[in-house]
mmCIF file of C-alpha atoms and ligand atoms in Angstrom:
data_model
loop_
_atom_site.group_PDB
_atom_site.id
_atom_site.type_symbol
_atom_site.label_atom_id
_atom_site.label_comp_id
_atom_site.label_asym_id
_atom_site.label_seq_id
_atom_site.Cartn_x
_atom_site.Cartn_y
_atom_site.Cartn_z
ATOM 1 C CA UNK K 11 -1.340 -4.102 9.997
ATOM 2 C CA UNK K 12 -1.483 -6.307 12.554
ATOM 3 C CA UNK K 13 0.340 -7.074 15.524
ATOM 4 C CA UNK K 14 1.300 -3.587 15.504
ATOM 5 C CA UNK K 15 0.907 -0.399 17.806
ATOM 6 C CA UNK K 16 0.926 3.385 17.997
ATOM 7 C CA UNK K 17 3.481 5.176 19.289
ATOM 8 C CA UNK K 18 2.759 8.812 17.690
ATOM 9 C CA UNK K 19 0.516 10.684 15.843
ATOM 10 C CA UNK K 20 1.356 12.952 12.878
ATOM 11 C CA UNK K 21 -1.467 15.132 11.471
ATOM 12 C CA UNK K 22 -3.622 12.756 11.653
ATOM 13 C CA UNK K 23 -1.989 9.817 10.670
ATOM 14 C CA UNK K 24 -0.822 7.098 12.843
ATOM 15 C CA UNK K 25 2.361 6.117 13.485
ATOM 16 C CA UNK K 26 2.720 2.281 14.492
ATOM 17 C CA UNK K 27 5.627 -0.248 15.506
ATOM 18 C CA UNK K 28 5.113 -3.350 14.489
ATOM 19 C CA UNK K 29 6.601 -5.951 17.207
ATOM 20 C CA UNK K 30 8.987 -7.438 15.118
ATOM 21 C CA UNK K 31 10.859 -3.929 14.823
ATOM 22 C CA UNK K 32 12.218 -4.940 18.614
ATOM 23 C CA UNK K 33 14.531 -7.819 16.870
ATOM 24 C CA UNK K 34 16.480 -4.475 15.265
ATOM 25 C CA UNK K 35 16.854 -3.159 18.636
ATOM 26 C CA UNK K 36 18.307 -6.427 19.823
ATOM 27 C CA UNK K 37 20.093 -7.026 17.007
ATOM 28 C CA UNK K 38 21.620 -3.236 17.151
ATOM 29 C CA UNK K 39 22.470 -4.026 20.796
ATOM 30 C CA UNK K 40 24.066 -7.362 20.553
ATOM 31 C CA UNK K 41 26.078 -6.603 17.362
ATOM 32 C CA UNK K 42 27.328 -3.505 18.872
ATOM 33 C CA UNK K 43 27.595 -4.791 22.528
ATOM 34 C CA UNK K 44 29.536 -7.539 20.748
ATOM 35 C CA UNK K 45 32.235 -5.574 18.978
ATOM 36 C CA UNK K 46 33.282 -3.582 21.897
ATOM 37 C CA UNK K 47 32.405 -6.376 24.405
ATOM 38 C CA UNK K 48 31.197 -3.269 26.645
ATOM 39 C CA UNK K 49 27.459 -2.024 27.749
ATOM 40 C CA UNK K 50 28.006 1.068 26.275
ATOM 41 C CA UNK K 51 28.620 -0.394 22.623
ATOM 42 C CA UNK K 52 25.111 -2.842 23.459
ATOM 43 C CA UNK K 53 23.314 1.377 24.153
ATOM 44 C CA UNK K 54 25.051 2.847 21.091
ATOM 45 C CA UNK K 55 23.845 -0.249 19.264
ATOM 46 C CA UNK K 56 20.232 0.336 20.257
ATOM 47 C CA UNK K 57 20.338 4.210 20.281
ATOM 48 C CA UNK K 58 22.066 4.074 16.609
ATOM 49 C CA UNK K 59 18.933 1.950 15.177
ATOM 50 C CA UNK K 60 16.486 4.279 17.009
ATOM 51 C CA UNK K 61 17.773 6.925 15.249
ATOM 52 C CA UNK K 62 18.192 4.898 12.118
ATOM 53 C CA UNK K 63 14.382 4.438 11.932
ATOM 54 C CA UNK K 64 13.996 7.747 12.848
ATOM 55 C CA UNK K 65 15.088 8.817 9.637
ATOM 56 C CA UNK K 66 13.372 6.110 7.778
ATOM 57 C CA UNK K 67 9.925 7.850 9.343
ATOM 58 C CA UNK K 68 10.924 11.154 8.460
ATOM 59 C CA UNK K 69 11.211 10.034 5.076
ATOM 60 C CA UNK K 70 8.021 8.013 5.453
ATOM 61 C CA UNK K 71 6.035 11.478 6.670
ATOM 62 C CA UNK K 72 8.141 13.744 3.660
ATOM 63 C CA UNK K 73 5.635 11.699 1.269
ATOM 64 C CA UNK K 74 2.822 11.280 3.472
ATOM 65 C CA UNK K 75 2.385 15.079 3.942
ATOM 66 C CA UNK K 76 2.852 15.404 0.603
ATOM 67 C CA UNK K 77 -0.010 13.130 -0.203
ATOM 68 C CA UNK K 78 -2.098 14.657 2.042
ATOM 69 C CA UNK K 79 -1.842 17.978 0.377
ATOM 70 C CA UNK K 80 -3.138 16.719 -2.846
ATOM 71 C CA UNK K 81 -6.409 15.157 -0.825
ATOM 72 C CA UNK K 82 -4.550 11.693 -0.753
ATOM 73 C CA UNK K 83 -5.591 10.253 2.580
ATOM 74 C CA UNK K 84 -3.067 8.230 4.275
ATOM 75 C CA UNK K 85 -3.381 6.094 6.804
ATOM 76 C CA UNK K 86 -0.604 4.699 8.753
ATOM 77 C CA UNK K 87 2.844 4.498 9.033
ATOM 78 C CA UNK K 88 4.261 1.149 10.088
ATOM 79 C CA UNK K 89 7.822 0.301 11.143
ATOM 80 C CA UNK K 90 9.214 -2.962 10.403
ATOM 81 C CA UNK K 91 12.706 -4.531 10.748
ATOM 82 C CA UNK K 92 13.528 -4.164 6.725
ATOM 83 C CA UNK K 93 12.042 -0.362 6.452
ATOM 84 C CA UNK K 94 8.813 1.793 6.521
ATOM 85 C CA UNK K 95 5.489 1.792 4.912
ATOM 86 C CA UNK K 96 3.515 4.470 4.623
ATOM 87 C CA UNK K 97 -0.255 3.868 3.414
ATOM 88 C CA UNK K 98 -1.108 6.000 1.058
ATOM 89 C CA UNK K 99 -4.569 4.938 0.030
ATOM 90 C CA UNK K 100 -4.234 5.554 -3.651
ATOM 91 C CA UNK K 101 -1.966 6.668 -6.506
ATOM 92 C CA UNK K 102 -2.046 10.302 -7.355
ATOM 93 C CA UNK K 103 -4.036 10.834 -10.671
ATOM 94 C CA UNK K 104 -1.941 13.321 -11.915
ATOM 95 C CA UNK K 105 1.770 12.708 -12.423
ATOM 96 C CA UNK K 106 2.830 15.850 -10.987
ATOM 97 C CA UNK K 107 1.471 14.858 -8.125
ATOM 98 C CA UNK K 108 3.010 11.216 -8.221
ATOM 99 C CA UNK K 109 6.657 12.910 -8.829
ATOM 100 C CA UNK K 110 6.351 15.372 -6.285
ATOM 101 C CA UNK K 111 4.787 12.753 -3.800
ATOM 102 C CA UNK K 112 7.517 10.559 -5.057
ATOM 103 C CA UNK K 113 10.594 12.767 -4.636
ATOM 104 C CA UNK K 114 9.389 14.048 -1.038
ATOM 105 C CA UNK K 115 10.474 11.166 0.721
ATOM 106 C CA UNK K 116 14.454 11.157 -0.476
ATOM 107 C CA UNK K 117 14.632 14.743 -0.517
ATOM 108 C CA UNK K 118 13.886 14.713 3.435
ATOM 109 C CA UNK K 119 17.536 12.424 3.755
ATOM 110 C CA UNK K 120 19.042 14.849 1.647
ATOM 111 C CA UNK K 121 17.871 17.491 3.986
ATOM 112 C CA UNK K 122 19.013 14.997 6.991
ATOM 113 C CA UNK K 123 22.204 14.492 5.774
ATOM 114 C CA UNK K 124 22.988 17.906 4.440
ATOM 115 C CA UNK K 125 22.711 19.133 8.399
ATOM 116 C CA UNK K 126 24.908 15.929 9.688
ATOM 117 C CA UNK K 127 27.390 17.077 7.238
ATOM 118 C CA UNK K 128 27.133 20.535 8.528
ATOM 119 C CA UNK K 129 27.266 19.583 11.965
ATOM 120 C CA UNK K 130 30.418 16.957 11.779
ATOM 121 C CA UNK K 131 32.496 19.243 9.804
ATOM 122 C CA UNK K 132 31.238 21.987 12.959
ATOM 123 C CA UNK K 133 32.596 19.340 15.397
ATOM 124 C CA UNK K 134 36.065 17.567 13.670
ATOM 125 C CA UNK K 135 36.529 20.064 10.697
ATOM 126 C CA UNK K 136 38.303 18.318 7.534
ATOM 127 C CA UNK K 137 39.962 16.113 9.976
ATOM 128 C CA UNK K 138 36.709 13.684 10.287
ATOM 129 C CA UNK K 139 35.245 14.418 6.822
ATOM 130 C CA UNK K 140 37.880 13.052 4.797
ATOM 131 C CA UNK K 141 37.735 9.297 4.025
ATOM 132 C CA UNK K 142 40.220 8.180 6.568
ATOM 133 C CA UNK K 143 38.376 10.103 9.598
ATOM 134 C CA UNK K 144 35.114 9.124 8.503
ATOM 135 C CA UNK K 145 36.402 4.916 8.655
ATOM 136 C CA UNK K 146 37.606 5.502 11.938
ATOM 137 C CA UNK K 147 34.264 6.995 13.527
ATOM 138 C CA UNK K 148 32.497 4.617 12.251
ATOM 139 C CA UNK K 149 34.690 1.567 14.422
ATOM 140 C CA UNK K 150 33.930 3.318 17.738
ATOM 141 C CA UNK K 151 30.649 3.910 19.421
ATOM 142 C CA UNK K 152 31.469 7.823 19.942
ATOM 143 C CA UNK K 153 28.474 10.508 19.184
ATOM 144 C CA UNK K 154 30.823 11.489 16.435
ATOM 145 C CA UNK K 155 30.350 7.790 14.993
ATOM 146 C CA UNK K 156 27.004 8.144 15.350
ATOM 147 C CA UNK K 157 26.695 11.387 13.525
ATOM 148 C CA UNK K 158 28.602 9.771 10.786
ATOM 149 C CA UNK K 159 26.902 6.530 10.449
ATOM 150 C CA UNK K 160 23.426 8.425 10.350
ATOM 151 C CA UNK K 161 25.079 10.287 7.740
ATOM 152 C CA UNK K 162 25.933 7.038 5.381
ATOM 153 C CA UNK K 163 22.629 5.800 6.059
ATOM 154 C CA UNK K 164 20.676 8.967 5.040
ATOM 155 C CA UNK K 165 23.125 8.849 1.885
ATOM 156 C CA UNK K 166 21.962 5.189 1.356
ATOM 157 C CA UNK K 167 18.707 5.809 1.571
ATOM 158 C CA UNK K 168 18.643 8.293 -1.190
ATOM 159 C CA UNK K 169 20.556 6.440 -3.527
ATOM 160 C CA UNK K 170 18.471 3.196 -2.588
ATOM 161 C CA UNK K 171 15.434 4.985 -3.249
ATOM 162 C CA UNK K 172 16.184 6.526 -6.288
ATOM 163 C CA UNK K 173 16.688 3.338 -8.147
ATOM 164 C CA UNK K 174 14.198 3.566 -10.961
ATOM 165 C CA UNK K 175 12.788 0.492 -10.064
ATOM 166 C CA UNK K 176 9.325 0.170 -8.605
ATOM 167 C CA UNK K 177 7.933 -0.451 -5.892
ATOM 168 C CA UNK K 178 11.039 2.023 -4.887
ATOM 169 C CA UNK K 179 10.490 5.828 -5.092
ATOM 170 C CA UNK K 180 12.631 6.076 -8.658
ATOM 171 C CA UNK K 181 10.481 3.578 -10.075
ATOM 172 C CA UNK K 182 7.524 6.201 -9.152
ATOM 173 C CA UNK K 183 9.577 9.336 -9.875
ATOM 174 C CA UNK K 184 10.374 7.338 -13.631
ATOM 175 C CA UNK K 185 6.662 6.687 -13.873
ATOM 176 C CA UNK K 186 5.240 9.766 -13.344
ATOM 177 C CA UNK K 187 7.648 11.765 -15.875
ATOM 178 C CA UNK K 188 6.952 9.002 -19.125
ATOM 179 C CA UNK K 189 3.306 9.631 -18.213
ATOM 180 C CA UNK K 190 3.321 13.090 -18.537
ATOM 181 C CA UNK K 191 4.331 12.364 -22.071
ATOM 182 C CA UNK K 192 3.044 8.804 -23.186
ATOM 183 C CA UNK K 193 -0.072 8.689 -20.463
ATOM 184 C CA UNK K 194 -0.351 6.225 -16.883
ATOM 185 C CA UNK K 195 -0.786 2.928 -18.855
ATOM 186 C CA UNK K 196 1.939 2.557 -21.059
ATOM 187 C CA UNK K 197 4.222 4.848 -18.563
ATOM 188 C CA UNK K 198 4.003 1.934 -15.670
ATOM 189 C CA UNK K 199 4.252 -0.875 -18.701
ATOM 190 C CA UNK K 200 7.843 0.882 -19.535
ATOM 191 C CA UNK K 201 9.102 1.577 -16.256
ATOM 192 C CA UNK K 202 7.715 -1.349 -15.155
ATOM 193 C CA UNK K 203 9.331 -3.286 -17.398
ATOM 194 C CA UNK K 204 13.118 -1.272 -16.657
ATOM 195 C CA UNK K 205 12.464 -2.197 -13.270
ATOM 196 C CA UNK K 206 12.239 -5.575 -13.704
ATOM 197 C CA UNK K 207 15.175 -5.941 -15.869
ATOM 198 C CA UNK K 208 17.187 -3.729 -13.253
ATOM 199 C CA UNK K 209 15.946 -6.223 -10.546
ATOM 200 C CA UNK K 210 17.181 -9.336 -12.967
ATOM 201 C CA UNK K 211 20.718 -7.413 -13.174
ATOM 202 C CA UNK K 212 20.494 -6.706 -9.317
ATOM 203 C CA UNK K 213 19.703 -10.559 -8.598
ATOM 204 C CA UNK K 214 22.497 -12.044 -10.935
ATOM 205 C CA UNK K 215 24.807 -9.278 -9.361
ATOM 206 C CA UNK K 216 24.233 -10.765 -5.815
ATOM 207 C CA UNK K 217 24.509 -13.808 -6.895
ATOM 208 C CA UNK K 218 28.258 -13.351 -8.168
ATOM 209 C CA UNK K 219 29.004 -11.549 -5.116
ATOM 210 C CA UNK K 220 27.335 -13.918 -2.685
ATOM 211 C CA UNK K 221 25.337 -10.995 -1.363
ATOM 212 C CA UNK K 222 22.064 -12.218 -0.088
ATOM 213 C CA UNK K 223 20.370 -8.831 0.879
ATOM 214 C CA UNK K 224 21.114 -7.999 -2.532
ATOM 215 C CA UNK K 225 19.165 -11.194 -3.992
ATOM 216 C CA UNK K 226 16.438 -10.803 -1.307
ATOM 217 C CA UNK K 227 16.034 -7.136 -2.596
ATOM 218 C CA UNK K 228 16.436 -7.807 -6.242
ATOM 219 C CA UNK K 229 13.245 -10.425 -5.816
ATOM 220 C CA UNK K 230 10.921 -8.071 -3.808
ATOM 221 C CA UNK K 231 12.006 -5.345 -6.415
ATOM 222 C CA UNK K 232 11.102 -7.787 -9.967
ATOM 223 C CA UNK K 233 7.322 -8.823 -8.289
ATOM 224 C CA UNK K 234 6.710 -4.819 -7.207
ATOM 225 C CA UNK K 235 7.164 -4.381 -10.464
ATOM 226 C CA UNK K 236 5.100 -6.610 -11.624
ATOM 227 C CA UNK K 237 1.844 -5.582 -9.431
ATOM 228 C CA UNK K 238 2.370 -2.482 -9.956
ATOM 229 C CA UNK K 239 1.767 -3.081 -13.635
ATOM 230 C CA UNK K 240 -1.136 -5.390 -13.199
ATOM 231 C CA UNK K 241 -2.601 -2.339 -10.557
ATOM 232 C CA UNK K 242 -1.951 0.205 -13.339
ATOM 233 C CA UNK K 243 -4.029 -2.320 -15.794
ATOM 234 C CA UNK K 244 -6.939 -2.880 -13.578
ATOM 235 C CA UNK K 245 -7.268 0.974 -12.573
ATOM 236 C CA UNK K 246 -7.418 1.835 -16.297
ATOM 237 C CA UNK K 247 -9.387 -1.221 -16.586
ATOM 238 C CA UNK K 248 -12.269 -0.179 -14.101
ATOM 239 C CA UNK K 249 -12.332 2.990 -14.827
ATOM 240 C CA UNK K 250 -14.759 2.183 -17.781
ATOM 241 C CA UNK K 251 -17.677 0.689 -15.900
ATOM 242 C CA UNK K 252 -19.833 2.317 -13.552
ATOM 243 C CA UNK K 253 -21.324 0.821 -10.530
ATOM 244 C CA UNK K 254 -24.609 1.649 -11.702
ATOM 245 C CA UNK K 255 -23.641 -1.443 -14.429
ATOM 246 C CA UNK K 256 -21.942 -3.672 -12.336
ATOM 247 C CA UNK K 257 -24.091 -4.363 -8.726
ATOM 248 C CA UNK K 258 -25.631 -7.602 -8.410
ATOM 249 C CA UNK K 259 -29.664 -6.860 -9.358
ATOM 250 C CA UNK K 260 -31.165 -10.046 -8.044
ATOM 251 C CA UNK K 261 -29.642 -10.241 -5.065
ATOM 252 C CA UNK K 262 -31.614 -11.918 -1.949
ATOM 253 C CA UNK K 263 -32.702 -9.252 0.591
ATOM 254 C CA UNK K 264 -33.490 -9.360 3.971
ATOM 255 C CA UNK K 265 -36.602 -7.568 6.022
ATOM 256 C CA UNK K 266 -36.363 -6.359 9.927
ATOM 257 C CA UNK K 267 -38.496 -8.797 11.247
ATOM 258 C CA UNK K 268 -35.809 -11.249 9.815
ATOM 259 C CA UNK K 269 -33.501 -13.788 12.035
ATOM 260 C CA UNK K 270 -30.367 -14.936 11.796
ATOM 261 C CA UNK K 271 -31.133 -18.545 10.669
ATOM 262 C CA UNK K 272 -32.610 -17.045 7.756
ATOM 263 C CA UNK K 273 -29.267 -15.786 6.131
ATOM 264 C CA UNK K 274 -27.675 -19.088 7.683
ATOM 265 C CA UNK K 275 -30.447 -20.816 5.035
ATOM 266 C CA UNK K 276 -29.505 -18.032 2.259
ATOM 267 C CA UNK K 277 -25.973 -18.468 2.784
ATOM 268 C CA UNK K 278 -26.627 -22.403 2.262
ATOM 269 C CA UNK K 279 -28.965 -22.260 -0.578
ATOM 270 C CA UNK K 280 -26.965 -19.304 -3.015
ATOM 271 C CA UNK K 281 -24.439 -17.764 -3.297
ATOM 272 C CA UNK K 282 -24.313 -14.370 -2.261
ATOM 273 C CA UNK K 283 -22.226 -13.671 0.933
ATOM 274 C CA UNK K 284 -23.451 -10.403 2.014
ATOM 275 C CA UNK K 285 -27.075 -9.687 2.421
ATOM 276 C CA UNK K 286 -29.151 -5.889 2.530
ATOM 277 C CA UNK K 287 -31.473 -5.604 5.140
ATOM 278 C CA UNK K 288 -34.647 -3.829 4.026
ATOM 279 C CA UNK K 289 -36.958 -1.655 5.853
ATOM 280 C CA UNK K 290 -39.674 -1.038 2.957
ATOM 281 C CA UNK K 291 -37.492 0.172 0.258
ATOM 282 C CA UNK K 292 -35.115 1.844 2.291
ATOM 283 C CA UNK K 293 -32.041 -0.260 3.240
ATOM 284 C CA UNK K 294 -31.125 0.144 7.245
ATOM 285 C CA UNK K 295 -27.711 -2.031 7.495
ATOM 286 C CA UNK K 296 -25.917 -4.595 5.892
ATOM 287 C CA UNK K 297 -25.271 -8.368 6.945
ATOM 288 C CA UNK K 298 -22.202 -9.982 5.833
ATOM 289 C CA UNK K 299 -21.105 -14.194 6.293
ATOM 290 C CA UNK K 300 -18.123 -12.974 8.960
ATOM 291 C CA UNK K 301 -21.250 -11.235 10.720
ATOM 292 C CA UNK K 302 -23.655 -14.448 10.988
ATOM 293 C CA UNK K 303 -20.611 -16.759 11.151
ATOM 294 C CA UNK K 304 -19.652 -14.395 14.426
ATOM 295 C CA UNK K 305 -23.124 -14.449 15.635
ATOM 296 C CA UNK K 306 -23.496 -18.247 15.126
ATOM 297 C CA UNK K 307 -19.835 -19.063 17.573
ATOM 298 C CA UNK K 308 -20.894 -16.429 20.209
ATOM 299 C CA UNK K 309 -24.927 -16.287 20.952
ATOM 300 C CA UNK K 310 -27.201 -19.314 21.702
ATOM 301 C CA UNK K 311 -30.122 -17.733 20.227
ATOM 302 C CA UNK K 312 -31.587 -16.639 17.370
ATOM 303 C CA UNK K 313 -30.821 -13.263 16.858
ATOM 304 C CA UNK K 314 -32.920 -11.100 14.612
ATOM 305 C CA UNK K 315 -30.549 -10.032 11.618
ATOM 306 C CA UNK K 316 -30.628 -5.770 13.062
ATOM 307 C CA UNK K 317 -29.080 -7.366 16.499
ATOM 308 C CA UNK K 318 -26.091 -8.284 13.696
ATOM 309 C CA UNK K 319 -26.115 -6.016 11.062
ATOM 310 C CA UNK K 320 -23.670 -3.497 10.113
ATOM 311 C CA UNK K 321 -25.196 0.300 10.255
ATOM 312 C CA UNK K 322 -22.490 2.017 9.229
ATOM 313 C CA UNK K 323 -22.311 1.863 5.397
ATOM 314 C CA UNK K 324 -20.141 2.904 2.859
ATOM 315 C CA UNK K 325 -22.854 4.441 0.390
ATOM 316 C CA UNK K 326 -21.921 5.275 -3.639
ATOM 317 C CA UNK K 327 -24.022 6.754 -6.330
ATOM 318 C CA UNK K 328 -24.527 4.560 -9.483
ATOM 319 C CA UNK K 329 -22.577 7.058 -11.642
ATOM 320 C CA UNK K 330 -19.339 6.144 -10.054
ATOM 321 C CA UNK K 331 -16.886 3.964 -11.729
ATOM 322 C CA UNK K 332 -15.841 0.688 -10.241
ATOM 323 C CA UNK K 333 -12.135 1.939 -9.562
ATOM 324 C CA UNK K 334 -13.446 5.167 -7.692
ATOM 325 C CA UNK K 335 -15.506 2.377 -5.597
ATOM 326 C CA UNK K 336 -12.671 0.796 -4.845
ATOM 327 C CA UNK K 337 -10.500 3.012 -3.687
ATOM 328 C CA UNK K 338 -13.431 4.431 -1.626
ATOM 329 C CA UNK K 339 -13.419 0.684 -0.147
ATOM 330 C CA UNK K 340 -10.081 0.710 0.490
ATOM 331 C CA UNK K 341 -9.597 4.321 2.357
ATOM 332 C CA UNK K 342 -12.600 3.327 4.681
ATOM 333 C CA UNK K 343 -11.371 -0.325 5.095
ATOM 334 C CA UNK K 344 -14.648 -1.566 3.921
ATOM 335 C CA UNK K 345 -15.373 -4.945 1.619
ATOM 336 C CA UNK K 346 -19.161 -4.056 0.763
ATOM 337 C CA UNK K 347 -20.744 -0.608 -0.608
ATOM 338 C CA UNK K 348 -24.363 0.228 -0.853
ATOM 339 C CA UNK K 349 -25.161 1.380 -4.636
ATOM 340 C CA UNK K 350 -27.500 4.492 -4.869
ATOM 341 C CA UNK K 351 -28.964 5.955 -7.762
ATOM 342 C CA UNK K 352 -30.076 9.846 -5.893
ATOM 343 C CA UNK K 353 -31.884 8.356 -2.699
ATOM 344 C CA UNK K 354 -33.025 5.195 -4.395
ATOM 345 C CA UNK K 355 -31.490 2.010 -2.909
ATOM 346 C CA UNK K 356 -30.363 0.084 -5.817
ATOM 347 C CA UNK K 357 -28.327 -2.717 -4.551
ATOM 348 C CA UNK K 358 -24.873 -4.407 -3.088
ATOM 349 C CA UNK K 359 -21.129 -4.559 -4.312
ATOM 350 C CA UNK K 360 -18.167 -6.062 -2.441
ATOM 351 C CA UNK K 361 -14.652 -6.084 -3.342
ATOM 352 C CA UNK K 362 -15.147 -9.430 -4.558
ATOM 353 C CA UNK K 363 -17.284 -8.059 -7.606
ATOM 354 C CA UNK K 364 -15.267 -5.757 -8.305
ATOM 355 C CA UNK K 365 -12.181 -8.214 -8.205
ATOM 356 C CA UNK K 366 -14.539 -10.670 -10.990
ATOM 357 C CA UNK K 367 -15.774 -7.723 -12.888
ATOM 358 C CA UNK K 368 -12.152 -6.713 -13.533
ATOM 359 C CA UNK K 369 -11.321 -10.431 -14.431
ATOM 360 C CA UNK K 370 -14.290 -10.601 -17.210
ATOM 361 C CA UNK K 371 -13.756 -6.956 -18.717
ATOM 362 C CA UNK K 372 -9.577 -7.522 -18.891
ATOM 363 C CA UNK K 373 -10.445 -10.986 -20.938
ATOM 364 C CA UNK K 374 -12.681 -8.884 -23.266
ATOM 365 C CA UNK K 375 -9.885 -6.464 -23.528
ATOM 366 C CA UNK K 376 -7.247 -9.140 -24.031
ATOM 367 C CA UNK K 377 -9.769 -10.473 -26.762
ATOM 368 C CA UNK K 378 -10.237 -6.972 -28.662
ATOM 369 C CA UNK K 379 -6.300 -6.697 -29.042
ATOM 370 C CA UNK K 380 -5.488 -10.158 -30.050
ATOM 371 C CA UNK K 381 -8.346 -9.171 -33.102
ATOM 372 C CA UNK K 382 -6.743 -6.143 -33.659
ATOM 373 C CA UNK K 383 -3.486 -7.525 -34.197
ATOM 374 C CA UNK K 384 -5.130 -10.407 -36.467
ATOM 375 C CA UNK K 385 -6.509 -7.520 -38.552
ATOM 376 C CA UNK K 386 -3.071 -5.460 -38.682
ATOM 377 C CA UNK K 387 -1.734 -8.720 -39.556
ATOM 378 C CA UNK K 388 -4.000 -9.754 -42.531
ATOM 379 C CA UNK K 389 -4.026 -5.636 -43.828
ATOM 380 C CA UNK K 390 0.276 -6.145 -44.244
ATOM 381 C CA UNK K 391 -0.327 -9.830 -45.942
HETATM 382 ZN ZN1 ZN H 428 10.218 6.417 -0.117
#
């Protein structure tokens, strides 16, 4: 993500701030600062959110490690003012592994909050954990407060996140137990299809109460749900054609000797927006539009097309399937794979292909159950 930077690492996988998480900061400081009218209120304010996300990338890492022990690469975790993202590069095949990866995340605020618990009844006894002494911590910026707001946030989280509504972890956690019974597809049409409708009764119920957070999360909730669906389609979807079927076989290709007003004509004349440059029958790099177009704003002459090209390649055999290929592309952040049948260059496929291959084979699909239900029809009649 952009605009975003590191400030740890995690085995392995980065953890970023995006700049826009500073606004909580100031926001912690001058709503706090602002109650007590005192610095110290403005320091709990900021040390409270601090903390706050602290948790939130706890519960980030709880499914990130988890993913990582089934193979799932993930990588980054980014902080933003409304929460954390961790990028998991793919859904978990089995849905063992989707619960468990799932589940990981709330279960590390249960673990959180279990300890504050622990710790504030250590401090205050039954004095600060009854209803009354909890209300009153949470008015003053003591440590104690801040034990026992940490406390009813970790609590919040888990009951957030357990709402079986994608893109939330209960809407995963529901997915992954109907498809251990009914399969992936229809699993994520039913639970996508509960989420939405709990996201419809979330909306209307912010709406009564004037609660905009509510509305603002009831609409995020109702389109997760949504592409989550339409990502479960497409993944059974492309799963049924290889690469091997779906590369473009007449595309143009370049040769070393090449320049870069050659693709410039190419890109003008067809097309194709990514180009294979040849060396005999061997393919040595790969030549996109963004390259040329780069090449074109920053040099004043005509470069030969290996001054430009890409060498590092994402290469996959033929015998892949177009959803492995894609979430190949999207672990190694690359739009264009090289197609290989054994050590035979075969040709190109970008995410683009993909994207049109899926639009073709999910109308032919589409097609073959509108017949069916014409001929289930006509059989009753
Ligand atoms: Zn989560």
């Amino acid at each position: 993500m952009g605009w975003s930077f590191r400030i740890a690492q995690v085995k392995g996988i980065d953890i970023k701030v995006h700049v826009t998480f500073f606004l909580i900061l100031i926001l912690g400081a001058v709503q706090w600062g602002g109650i007590t009218g005192t610095l110290d209120g403005a320091i709990f304010g900021v040390v409270l959110m601090i903390l706050l996300f602290t948790c939130v990338t706890l519960h980030e890492l709880g499914h990130s490690l988890v993913a990582l022990r089934f193979d799932i690469p993930v990588r980054e975790i980014t902080l933003l003012p409304l929460g954390g993202v961790a990028q998991i590069t793919k859904n978990p095949d089995k849905p063992l592994h989707e619960l468990l990866i799932a589940i990981a995340g709330p279960l590390v605020n249960v673990v959180i909050a279990a300890i504050l618990f622990v710790i504030l009844g250590g401090i205050g006894g039954a004095s600060v954990l009854n209803g009354r002494g909890l209300l009153t911590s949470l008015e003053q910026p003591s440590p104690q407060g801040l034990l026992v707001w940490l406390l009813a946030a970790n609590i919040s989280l888990v009951v957030f996140n357990l709402i079986p509504a994608f893109p939330l972890d209960g809407g995963r956690v529901l997915r992954a137990l109907l498809a251990m019974a009914l399969g992936y597809r229809r699993a994520t049409r039913i639970a996508s299809a509960i989420g939405q409708i709990i996201a419809f009764g979330l909306g209307i119920f912010g709406l009564l109460e004037g609660n905009f957070i509510l509305m603002l999360i009831a609409v995020f909730v109702f389109f997760g749900a949504g592409q989550e669906n339409a990502m479960a389609e497409s993944k059974t979807i492309l799963t049924t054609l290889r690469v091997g079927d779906a590369y473009n076989r007449n595309a143009l290709t370049l040769a070393v000797g090449d320049r870069v007003s050659k693709v410039v004509d190419f890109l003008l004349t067809s097309y194709q927006p990514d180009f294979a440059v040849m060396q005999g029958s061997n393919l040595i790099g790969i030549i996109t539009r963004s390259d040329v177009l780069q090449s074109l704003a920053t040099s004043t002459v005509d470069l030969f097309v290996t001054e430009v090209m890409e060498r590092d390649m994402l290469k996959v055999d033929a015998e892949k399937t177009l959803q492995e290929v894609r979430e190949l592309m999207t672990q190694q952040s690359k739009r264009v794979a090289a197609v290989y049948n054994g050590n035979a260059y075969l040709g190109l496929i970008s995410a683009e292909d993909i994207s049109e291959a899926f639009a073709v084979l999910a109308f032919q699909a589409r097609q073959r159950e509108a017949r069916q239900g014409q001929q289930t029809q006509s059989g009753q009649v």
